[in-house]
Amino acid sequence: MTAGKLAANLALICDCDGVLIDSETIAGATIVRELEQRWPGTDVAAVVMPLLGFRTEHVLQSTASTLGRTLSTGEMETIHRTVQAAAIKAPMVDGIDAALANIPLMKACASNSFSDYVSQILERTGLNRFFAERLFAANMVANPKPAPDVYLLAAQRMAVEPRRCLVVEDSVAGATAAVVAGMTVLGYTGGTHNPEEQASKLRGAGVKETFSHMKQLPGLTEEWIREMTFTPSASTAE
């Protein structure tokens, strides 16, 4: 059976930050620095880092609440712009370009960021050639990840059933969103400072498998394609 036939009516959906570009570490470090400047002497990093994958506004609000601090609307907007300016310059995740080139599936990007930010990243890195107009972002749906909205929108627009979509996520919030949407999820741990801990968290969120380098992605995708196209009658026929 050819790769084209195997891949019929299946789709690969990738998160952006932490999967396509190596931005999660940059974003986290920027948020920590900005908050430490405002709240000296507080253990900001311990609160911020587990929240990465949520929108910046949620990370800031949750961190402030946990630490008993406050942030004005103006401060939150300033920090958000600073984080976005730093993250948008992040390099591609090592090996993602070659991995996507070797996966015979229709591809989409589904991000918790806004579409203009994601579009700039994909154009700058050249990754837009894999996704074309199949870009879905938080500003296109009612609820951001961990709600399933952006993944369900992607499936709907591509006319592919959610159960026939394979998702690559690096965060618990994103993995939760895709699992709730009824999709199979692979958890990427190569961009985190503690891969084993993150792998455990992602498995707890319901991912099918975790992996640490994008060179593994084509093989994992091929396994999933074969699982999706397997028929007992064909395998048992004499």
XYZ file of C-alpha atoms in Angstrom:
238
model
C 0.000 0.000 0.000
C 1.414 3.420 -0.947
C 2.048 6.221 1.548
C -0.566 8.300 -0.238
C -3.246 5.645 0.246
C -2.191 5.084 3.847
C -2.525 8.793 4.589
C -5.943 9.314 2.991
C -8.374 11.244 5.194
C -5.842 11.568 8.024
C -4.221 14.759 9.309
C -1.315 15.899 11.457
C -1.922 18.947 13.657
C 1.008 20.677 15.352
C 1.058 23.157 18.176
C 3.313 26.146 17.454
C 5.258 27.284 20.538
C 7.437 24.478 21.811
C 6.689 22.175 18.860
C 7.493 24.190 15.731
C 9.655 26.851 17.361
C 11.777 26.540 20.485
C 10.031 29.378 22.285
C 8.676 27.951 25.548
C 11.981 28.324 27.395
C 12.382 31.859 26.088
C 8.822 32.799 27.023
C 9.152 31.287 30.483
C 12.455 33.011 31.198
C 11.053 36.341 30.006
C 7.961 36.086 32.207
C 10.085 35.129 35.216
C 12.464 38.035 34.646
C 9.652 40.547 34.229
C 7.870 39.393 37.390
C 11.035 39.183 39.485
C 11.733 42.790 38.613
C 8.314 43.731 39.959
C 8.280 41.320 42.906
C 11.861 40.946 44.169
C 12.483 38.121 46.596
C 9.609 35.903 45.392
C 10.066 32.406 43.937
C 8.439 33.248 40.630
C 9.960 30.472 38.529
C 8.442 27.665 40.611
C 4.968 29.011 39.836
C 5.474 30.130 36.232
C 7.212 27.141 34.654
C 4.435 24.542 35.253
C 1.944 26.961 33.640
C 3.738 27.248 30.298
C 1.416 26.215 27.471
C -1.428 28.375 28.737
C -1.866 31.847 27.280
C 0.459 34.477 28.747
C -2.447 36.306 30.370
C -3.490 33.158 32.218
C 0.094 32.511 33.369
C 0.370 36.044 34.720
C -3.016 35.999 36.443
C -2.446 32.591 38.012
C 1.047 33.481 39.174
C -0.131 36.726 40.738
C -2.983 34.935 42.502
C -0.745 32.143 43.795
C 1.834 34.586 45.151
C -0.714 37.007 46.563
C 0.349 39.783 44.212
C -1.435 41.988 41.702
C -0.755 43.161 38.170
C -2.460 46.079 36.503
C -3.926 45.727 33.019
C -1.129 47.927 31.718
C 1.558 45.759 33.325
C 0.036 42.610 31.857
C -0.090 44.142 28.396
C 3.529 45.283 28.679
C 4.728 41.847 29.787
C 2.705 40.142 27.039
C 4.312 42.349 24.365
C 7.772 41.710 25.802
C 7.223 37.952 25.822
C 5.863 37.931 22.282
C 8.745 40.053 20.975
C 11.247 37.593 22.474
C 9.416 34.406 21.466
C 8.800 35.441 17.879
C 12.570 35.384 17.250
C 12.986 31.843 18.556
C 14.615 29.264 16.261
C 12.849 26.241 14.835
C 12.780 23.157 17.026
C 15.708 20.979 16.014
C 14.668 18.519 13.317
C 11.091 19.743 12.804
C 11.658 20.855 9.203
C 12.963 17.446 8.103
C 10.321 15.615 10.139
C 7.409 17.446 8.534
C 8.907 16.935 5.083
C 8.888 13.165 5.669
C 5.308 12.828 6.904
C 2.749 12.111 4.125
C -0.219 13.759 5.803
C -2.197 16.952 5.375
C -0.859 19.277 8.071
C -2.292 22.092 10.174
C -1.057 24.327 12.963
C -3.306 24.887 15.998
C -1.945 27.410 18.471
C -2.908 29.030 21.747
C -1.362 32.245 20.452
C -2.968 34.746 18.083
C -2.971 34.215 14.326
C -0.831 37.232 13.392
C 1.957 36.036 15.711
C 1.817 32.472 14.383
C 1.707 33.650 10.769
C 4.860 35.722 11.288
C 6.664 32.745 12.825
C 5.702 30.334 10.065
C 6.673 32.799 7.366
C 10.013 33.689 9.006
C 11.010 30.051 9.447
C 9.642 28.850 6.106
C 7.432 26.313 7.867
C 4.367 27.925 6.272
C 4.995 25.760 3.188
C 3.735 22.761 5.162
C 0.539 24.368 6.449
C -0.625 26.809 3.744
C -3.893 28.362 4.960
C -4.434 25.650 7.586
C -3.575 27.890 10.531
C -5.880 27.954 13.561
C -5.351 30.188 16.572
C -6.852 31.235 19.897
C -8.434 34.385 18.489
C -10.491 32.244 16.095
C -12.392 30.356 18.813
C -14.428 31.097 21.925
C -12.155 29.289 24.376
C -8.362 28.726 24.302
C -6.592 25.505 25.261
C -7.140 23.468 27.446
C -10.604 23.737 25.879
C -10.791 21.665 22.654
C -12.175 24.485 20.504
C -9.134 25.224 18.328
C -8.580 21.531 17.555
C -12.214 20.942 16.704
C -12.121 23.977 14.410
C -9.056 22.595 12.646
C -10.729 19.228 12.076
C -13.916 20.872 10.847
C -12.139 23.161 8.385
C -10.044 20.292 7.035
C -13.098 18.011 6.814
C -11.297 15.314 8.810
C -12.910 13.491 11.731
C -11.232 14.325 15.069
C -10.434 10.647 15.683
C -8.438 10.676 12.426
C -6.223 13.550 13.548
C -2.795 13.078 15.128
C -1.634 15.973 17.304
C 1.856 16.952 18.460
C 1.834 18.891 21.729
C 4.430 19.823 24.335
C 2.209 21.206 27.104
C -0.383 19.666 29.395
C -2.905 22.355 28.456
C -2.498 21.620 24.754
C -2.497 17.858 25.192
C -5.652 18.073 27.290
C -7.355 20.135 24.587
C -6.556 17.613 21.868
C -7.497 14.591 23.972
C -10.853 16.156 24.852
C -11.349 16.838 21.136
C -11.096 13.092 20.556
C -7.703 13.123 18.849
C -4.582 10.985 19.311
C -1.748 12.975 20.872
C 2.028 12.593 20.816
C 3.816 14.487 23.582
C 7.090 16.215 22.691
C 9.459 16.658 25.646
C 12.641 17.862 23.942
C 12.097 21.533 24.731
C 11.698 21.251 28.487
C 14.323 21.459 31.223
C 12.978 18.256 32.820
C 11.902 15.817 30.067
C 11.074 12.917 32.378
C 8.818 15.001 34.595
C 7.082 16.546 31.592
C 6.631 13.132 29.990
C 4.890 11.939 33.150
C 2.575 14.953 33.141
C 1.750 14.493 29.456
C 0.962 10.807 29.956
C -1.325 11.852 32.787
C -3.123 14.140 30.336
C -3.781 11.165 28.042
C -1.120 11.324 25.332
C -0.496 8.122 23.382
C 3.289 8.348 23.568
C 6.036 10.822 24.426
C 9.232 11.473 22.487
C 12.279 13.707 22.905
C 13.561 14.442 19.381
C 11.744 15.349 16.177
C 13.673 12.723 14.226
C 11.366 10.233 15.982
C 8.185 11.904 14.733
C 7.992 10.395 11.209
C 8.305 6.868 12.602
C 5.704 7.462 15.311
C 3.383 8.967 12.724
C 3.848 6.006 10.395
C 2.933 3.629 13.234
C -0.238 5.607 13.868
C -1.128 5.656 10.163
C -0.860 1.875 10.034
C -2.983 1.525 13.160
C -5.637 3.761 11.640
C -5.710 1.858 8.348
C -5.474 -1.653 9.821
C -8.432 -3.927 9.115
C -8.750 -7.369 10.790
C -10.276 -8.905 7.681
C -7.327 -7.888 5.551
C -4.772 -9.139 8.078
C -6.421 -12.515 8.652
C -7.273 -13.311 5.030
C -5.495 -16.409 3.778
